[in-house]
PDB file of C-alpha atoms in Angstrom:
ATOM      1  CA  MET A 281      82.600  99.212 113.741  1.00 42.00           C
ATOM      2  CA  ALA A 282      83.364  95.938 111.971  1.00 43.00           C
ATOM      3  CA  GLU A 283      83.919  92.802 114.064  1.00 56.00           C
ATOM      4  CA  SER A 284      87.321  92.201 112.516  1.00 72.00           C
ATOM      5  CA  PRO A 285      89.652  94.833 111.074  1.00 77.00           C
ATOM      6  CA  VAL A 286      88.963  95.722 107.486  1.00 87.00           C
ATOM      7  CA  TYR A 287      90.060  98.114 104.762  1.00 94.00           C
ATOM      8  CA  LEU A 288      87.281  99.609 102.664  1.00 94.00           C
ATOM      9  CA  VAL A 289      88.397 101.049  99.327  1.00 95.00           C
ATOM     10  CA  ASP A 290      87.175 103.108  96.417  1.00 94.00           C
ATOM     11  CA  ALA A 291      89.682 102.435  93.654  1.00 93.00           C
ATOM     12  CA  HIS A 292      87.680 104.353  91.050  1.00 92.00           C
ATOM     13  CA  SER A 293      87.652 107.738  92.747  1.00 93.00           C
ATOM     14  CA  ASP A 294      90.227 110.476  92.464  1.00 93.00           C
ATOM     15  CA  PRO A 295      91.782 110.500  94.954  1.00 95.00           C
ATOM     16  CA  VAL A 296      91.771 106.764  95.646  1.00 96.00           C
ATOM     17  CA  VAL A 297      90.232 106.332  99.101  1.00 95.00           C
ATOM     18  CA  VAL A 298      90.990 103.736 101.770  1.00 96.00           C
ATOM     19  CA  ARG A 299      89.039 103.639 105.033  1.00 95.00           C
ATOM     20  CA  VAL A 300      90.681 101.781 107.900  1.00 95.00           C
ATOM     21  CA  VAL A 301      88.108 100.187 110.193  1.00 94.00           C
ATOM     22  CA  GLY A 302      89.412  98.541 113.353  1.00 94.00           C
ATOM     23  CA  ARG A 303      93.002  97.664 114.185  1.00 94.00           C
ATOM     24  CA  ALA A 304      95.628  98.190 111.471  1.00 94.00           C
ATOM     25  CA  CYS A 305      98.469  95.741 112.047  1.00 93.00           C
ATOM     26  CA  PHE A 306     101.017  93.341 110.563  1.00 91.00           C
ATOM     27  CA  GLN A 307      98.320  90.703 110.137  1.00 89.00           C
ATOM     28  CA  ASN A 308      96.318  92.788 107.656  1.00 90.00           C
ATOM     29  CA  SER A 309      98.832  95.177 106.074  1.00 93.00           C
ATOM     30  CA  ALA A 310      99.995  93.074 103.117  1.00 92.00           C
ATOM     31  CA  GLY A 311      96.754  93.548 101.177  1.00 92.00           C
ATOM     32  CA  LEU A 312      96.910  97.307 101.662  1.00 94.00           C
ATOM     33  CA  LYS A 313     100.527  97.403 100.489  1.00 94.00           C
ATOM     34  CA  GLU A 314      99.663  95.484  97.317  1.00 94.00           C
ATOM     35  CA  PHE A 315      96.524  97.548  96.677  1.00 96.00           C
ATOM     36  CA  VAL A 316      98.316 100.907  96.859  1.00 96.00           C
ATOM     37  CA  SER A 317     101.233  99.596  94.807  1.00 96.00           C
ATOM     38  CA  GLY A 318      98.809  98.323  92.157  1.00 96.00           C
ATOM     39  CA  MET A 319      97.004 101.657  92.035  1.00 97.00           C
ATOM     40  CA  ILE A 320     100.324 103.500  91.579  1.00 97.00           C
ATOM     41  CA  LYS A 321     101.219 101.126  88.722  1.00 96.00           C
ATOM     42  CA  GLN A 322      97.858 102.014  87.134  1.00 96.00           C
ATOM     43  CA  GLY A 323      98.860 105.669  87.226  1.00 96.00           C
ATOM     44  CA  LYS A 324      96.923 106.804  90.284  1.00 96.00           C
ATOM     45  CA  THR A 325      98.714 109.718  91.946  1.00 96.00           C
ATOM     46  CA  ARG A 326      96.389 110.834  94.737  1.00 96.00           C
ATOM     47  CA  PHE A 327      95.475 108.819  97.840  1.00 97.00           C
ATOM     48  CA  VAL A 328      93.478 109.538 100.987  1.00 96.00           C
ATOM     49  CA  ILE A 329      93.624 107.109 103.899  1.00 96.00           C
ATOM     50  CA  ASP A 330      90.718 107.731 106.306  1.00 94.00           C
ATOM     51  CA  LEU A 331      91.719 106.889 109.883  1.00 94.00           C
ATOM     52  CA  GLN A 332      88.550 108.032 111.646  1.00 92.00           C
ATOM     53  CA  GLN A 333      87.524 104.444 112.533  1.00 93.00           C
ATOM     54  CA  CYS A 334      91.082 103.132 112.962  1.00 95.00           C
ATOM     55  CA  ALA A 335      91.230 101.746 116.501  1.00 94.00           C
ATOM     56  CA  SER A 336      95.023 101.366 116.611  1.00 94.00           C
ATOM     57  CA  MET A 337      98.090 101.038 114.400  1.00 95.00           C
ATOM     58  CA  ASP A 338     101.200  98.949 114.836  1.00 96.00           C
ATOM     59  CA  SER A 339     104.661  99.687 113.475  1.00 97.00           C
ATOM     60  CA  THR A 340     104.301  97.332 110.499  1.00 97.00           C
ATOM     61  CA  PHE A 341     101.183  99.163 109.312  1.00 97.00           C
ATOM     62  CA  LEU A 342     102.968 102.497 109.799  1.00 97.00           C
ATOM     63  CA  GLY A 343     105.914 101.159 107.801  1.00 97.00           C
ATOM     64  CA  VAL A 344     103.587 100.028 105.016  1.00 97.00           C
ATOM     65  CA  LEU A 345     102.124 103.548 104.915  1.00 97.00           C
ATOM     66  CA  ALA A 346     105.637 105.036 104.806  1.00 97.00           C
ATOM     67  CA  GLY A 347     106.674 102.669 102.013  1.00 97.00           C
ATOM     68  CA  SER A 348     103.533 103.451 100.022  1.00 97.00           C
ATOM     69  CA  ALA A 349     104.116 107.201 100.356  1.00 97.00           C
ATOM     70  CA  MET A 350     107.772 106.815  99.313  1.00 96.00           C
ATOM     71  CA  GLU A 351     106.790 104.603  96.362  1.00 97.00           C
ATOM     72  CA  LEU A 352     104.289 107.255  95.245  1.00 97.00           C
ATOM     73  CA  ARG A 353     106.856 110.045  95.578  1.00 95.00           C
ATOM     74  CA  LYS A 354     109.339 108.075  93.477  1.00 95.00           C
ATOM     75  CA  ALA A 355     106.772 107.129  90.803  1.00 94.00           C
ATOM     76  CA  THR A 356     105.433 110.678  90.452  1.00 93.00           C
ATOM     77  CA  ASP A 357     108.679 112.622  90.930  1.00 93.00           C
ATOM     78  CA  LYS A 358     107.195 113.938  94.211  1.00 88.00           C
ATOM     79  CA  GLN A 359     104.043 115.192  92.443  1.00 92.00           C
ATOM     80  CA  GLY A 360     101.581 112.705  93.970  1.00 94.00           C
ATOM     81  CA  SER A 361      99.668 113.236  97.188  1.00 95.00           C
ATOM     82  CA  PHE A 362      99.325 110.806 100.075  1.00 96.00           C
ATOM     83  CA  ILE A 363      97.023 112.106 102.807  1.00 95.00           C
ATOM     84  CA  LEU A 364      96.190 110.504 106.133  1.00 96.00           C
ATOM     85  CA  ALA A 365      92.828 112.018 107.058  1.00 94.00           C
ATOM     86  CA  ARG A 366      90.834 112.312 110.275  1.00 92.00           C
ATOM     87  CA  ALA A 367      93.540 110.837 112.497  1.00 92.00           C
ATOM     88  CA  GLY A 368      92.438 110.829 116.122  1.00 90.00           C
ATOM     89  CA  GLN A 369      94.707 112.293 118.782  1.00 91.00           C
ATOM     90  CA  ARG A 370      96.340 108.983 119.729  1.00 92.00           C
ATOM     91  CA  ASN A 371      97.016 107.957 116.126  1.00 93.00           C
ATOM     92  CA  LEU A 372      98.191 111.479 115.286  1.00 93.00           C
ATOM     93  CA  GLU A 373     100.764 111.327 118.060  1.00 93.00           C
ATOM     94  CA  LEU A 374     101.998 107.962 116.797  1.00 94.00           C
ATOM     95  CA  LEU A 375     102.273 109.225 113.208  1.00 95.00           C
ATOM     96  CA  ARG A 376     104.292 112.225 114.333  1.00 94.00           C
ATOM     97  CA  ASN A 377     106.509 110.115 116.632  1.00 94.00           C
ATOM     98  CA  MET A 378     107.441 107.971 113.639  1.00 95.00           C
ATOM     99  CA  GLY A 379     108.140 111.035 111.483  1.00 95.00           C
ATOM    100  CA  LEU A 380     105.499 110.175 108.887  1.00 96.00           C
ATOM    101  CA  HIS A 381     104.275 113.775 108.762  1.00 93.00           C
ATOM    102  CA  ARG A 382     107.555 114.507 106.940  1.00 93.00           C
ATOM    103  CA  ILE A 383     106.755 112.282 103.962  1.00 94.00           C
ATOM    104  CA  MET A 384     102.963 112.595 103.708  1.00 94.00           C
ATOM    105  CA  THR A 385     100.180 114.956 104.711  1.00 92.00           C
ATOM    106  CA  VAL A 386      98.643 114.168 108.085  1.00 92.00           C
ATOM    107  CA  ASP A 387      95.259 115.800 108.694  1.00 85.00           C
ATOM    108  CA  SER A 388      93.844 115.708 112.200  1.00 74.00           C
ATOM    109  CA  GLY A 389      90.814 117.872 111.553  1.00 72.00           C
ATOM    110  CA  ASP A 390      87.472 117.125 109.979  1.00 71.00           C
ATOM    111  CA  PHE A 391      88.775 116.395 106.494  1.00 73.00           C
ATOM    112  CA  GLN A 392      86.221 117.729 104.005  1.00 74.00           C
ATOM    113  CA  MET A 393      85.533 114.736 101.809  1.00 77.00           C
ATOM    114  CA  ASN A 394      82.680 112.323 101.284  1.00 76.00           C
ATOM    115  CA  PHE A 395      83.761 108.785 102.199  1.00 80.00           C
ATOM    116  CA  ASP A 396      80.359 107.156 101.533  1.00 78.00           C
ATOM    117  CA  LYS A 397      81.361 105.416  98.292  1.00 81.00           C
ATOM    118  CA  CYS A 398      84.333 103.789  99.927  1.00 81.00           C
ATOM    119  CA  ASN A 399      82.740 100.430 100.656  1.00 83.00           C
ATOM    120  CA  GLU A 400      84.545  97.733  98.663  1.00 87.00           C
ATOM    121  CA  VAL A 401      86.235  95.360 101.119  1.00 89.00           C
ATOM    122  CA  LEU A 402      89.899  94.824 100.387  1.00 88.00           C
ATOM    123  CA  ALA A 403      90.484  91.078 100.632  1.00 81.00           C
ATOM    124  CA  PRO A 404      93.290  90.282 103.051  1.00 75.00           C
ATOM    125  CA  GLU A 405      96.339  88.800 101.398  1.00 75.00           C
ATOM    126  CA  LYS A 406      97.592  85.526 102.847  1.00 85.00           C
ATOM    127  CA  LEU A 407     101.365  85.423 103.169  1.00 88.00           C
ATOM    128  CA  SER A 408     103.682  82.554 103.981  1.00 92.00           C
ATOM    129  CA  GLU A 409     105.770  82.928 107.127  1.00 91.00           C
ATOM    130  CA  LEU A 410     108.808  84.050 105.090  1.00 93.00           C
ATOM    131  CA  GLU A 411     106.781  86.483 102.962  1.00 94.00           C
ATOM    132  CA  ASN A 412     105.352  87.943 106.155  1.00 93.00           C
ATOM    133  CA  ALA A 413     108.853  88.292 107.642  1.00 95.00           C
ATOM    134  CA  ARG A 414     109.982  90.090 104.450  1.00 95.00           C
ATOM    135  CA  MET A 415     107.023  92.468 104.654  1.00 95.00           C
ATOM    136  CA  VAL A 416     107.625  93.214 108.353  1.00 96.00           C
ATOM    137  CA  LEU A 417     111.344  93.837 107.693  1.00 97.00           C
ATOM    138  CA  SER A 418     110.582  96.075 104.724  1.00 97.00           C
ATOM    139  CA  ALA A 419     107.978  98.039 106.713  1.00 97.00           C
ATOM    140  CA  HIS A 420     110.431  98.716 109.523  1.00 97.00           C
ATOM    141  CA  GLU A 421     113.169  99.683 107.063  1.00 98.00           C
ATOM    142  CA  ASN A 422     110.660 102.161 105.606  1.00 97.00           C
ATOM    143  CA  LEU A 423     110.199 103.692 109.058  1.00 97.00           C
ATOM    144  CA  VAL A 424     113.964 104.144 109.348  1.00 97.00           C
ATOM    145  CA  SER A 425     114.008 105.750 105.888  1.00 96.00           C
ATOM    146  CA  ALA A 426     111.223 108.096 106.961  1.00 95.00           C
ATOM    147  CA  ASP A 427     113.108 109.133 110.102  1.00 96.00           C
ATOM    148  CA  GLU A 428     116.567 107.873 111.095  1.00 97.00           C
ATOM    149  CA  LYS A 429     115.557 108.209 114.792  1.00 96.00           C
ATOM    150  CA  ASN A 430     113.370 105.144 114.255  1.00 97.00           C
ATOM    151  CA  ARG A 431     116.463 102.942 113.845  1.00 97.00           C
ATOM    152  CA  THR A 432     117.070 102.770 117.597  1.00 97.00           C
ATOM    153  CA  LYS A 433     113.361 102.131 118.243  1.00 96.00           C
ATOM    154  CA  PHE A 434     113.246  99.169 115.870  1.00 97.00           C
ATOM    155  CA  GLN A 435     116.801  97.799 115.797  1.00 97.00           C
ATOM    156  CA  ASP A 436     115.741  94.616 117.620  1.00 97.00           C
ATOM    157  CA  VAL A 437     112.903  94.016 115.136  1.00 96.00           C
ATOM    158  CA  LEU A 438     115.238  94.650 112.186  1.00 97.00           C
ATOM    159  CA  ASP A 439     117.861  92.262 113.561  1.00 97.00           C
ATOM    160  CA  PHE A 440     115.289  89.590 114.406  1.00 96.00           C
ATOM    161  CA  MET A 441     113.630  89.725 110.963  1.00 95.00           C
ATOM    162  CA  LYS A 442     116.980  89.699 109.097  1.00 96.00           C
ATOM    163  CA  ASN A 443     118.058  86.692 111.162  1.00 95.00           C
ATOM    164  CA  ARG A 444     114.732  84.953 110.485  1.00 93.00           C
ATOM    165  CA  LEU A 445     115.095  85.497 106.738  1.00 94.00           C
ATOM    166  CA  GLU A 446     118.724  84.275 106.706  1.00 93.00           C
ATOM    167  CA  GLN A 447     117.602  81.022 108.347  1.00 90.00           C
ATOM    168  CA  GLY A 448     115.014  80.561 105.568  1.00 80.00           C
TER     169      GLY A 448
END
């Protein structure tokens, strides 16, 4: 496993593949958000996110995944596919608790796909404090959109981030 968390991508395959290695969190989610959004703008409609080596996921990362899946659904009139593959038991439970299985495919088995060509490191995007606050707020709003039950779980985060953005 890599020393620091990293996303490895294969932007030229169909489906587009992203391997999460290490901890997926608010500190490294912006680059993933921009990558998936850019691929959708280029007309890509199929994505597989490999979670086999994902050590843990925080709510911002989960919200980025939810937002990416919703963006894909909107861009493809619900014809695209967004698959989370090889999620371990702990991550699977988290994905289901957040309701993400309702807006994307979550595979907990041994997903039959070759991930060997997925080795281009996605450069982390550096955000200003306000840009980061916007991303965190947006990610948590995505979680509420995915499942209204998440509102009570993240109301404090939503309020805090809105307040932070209002202060500039």
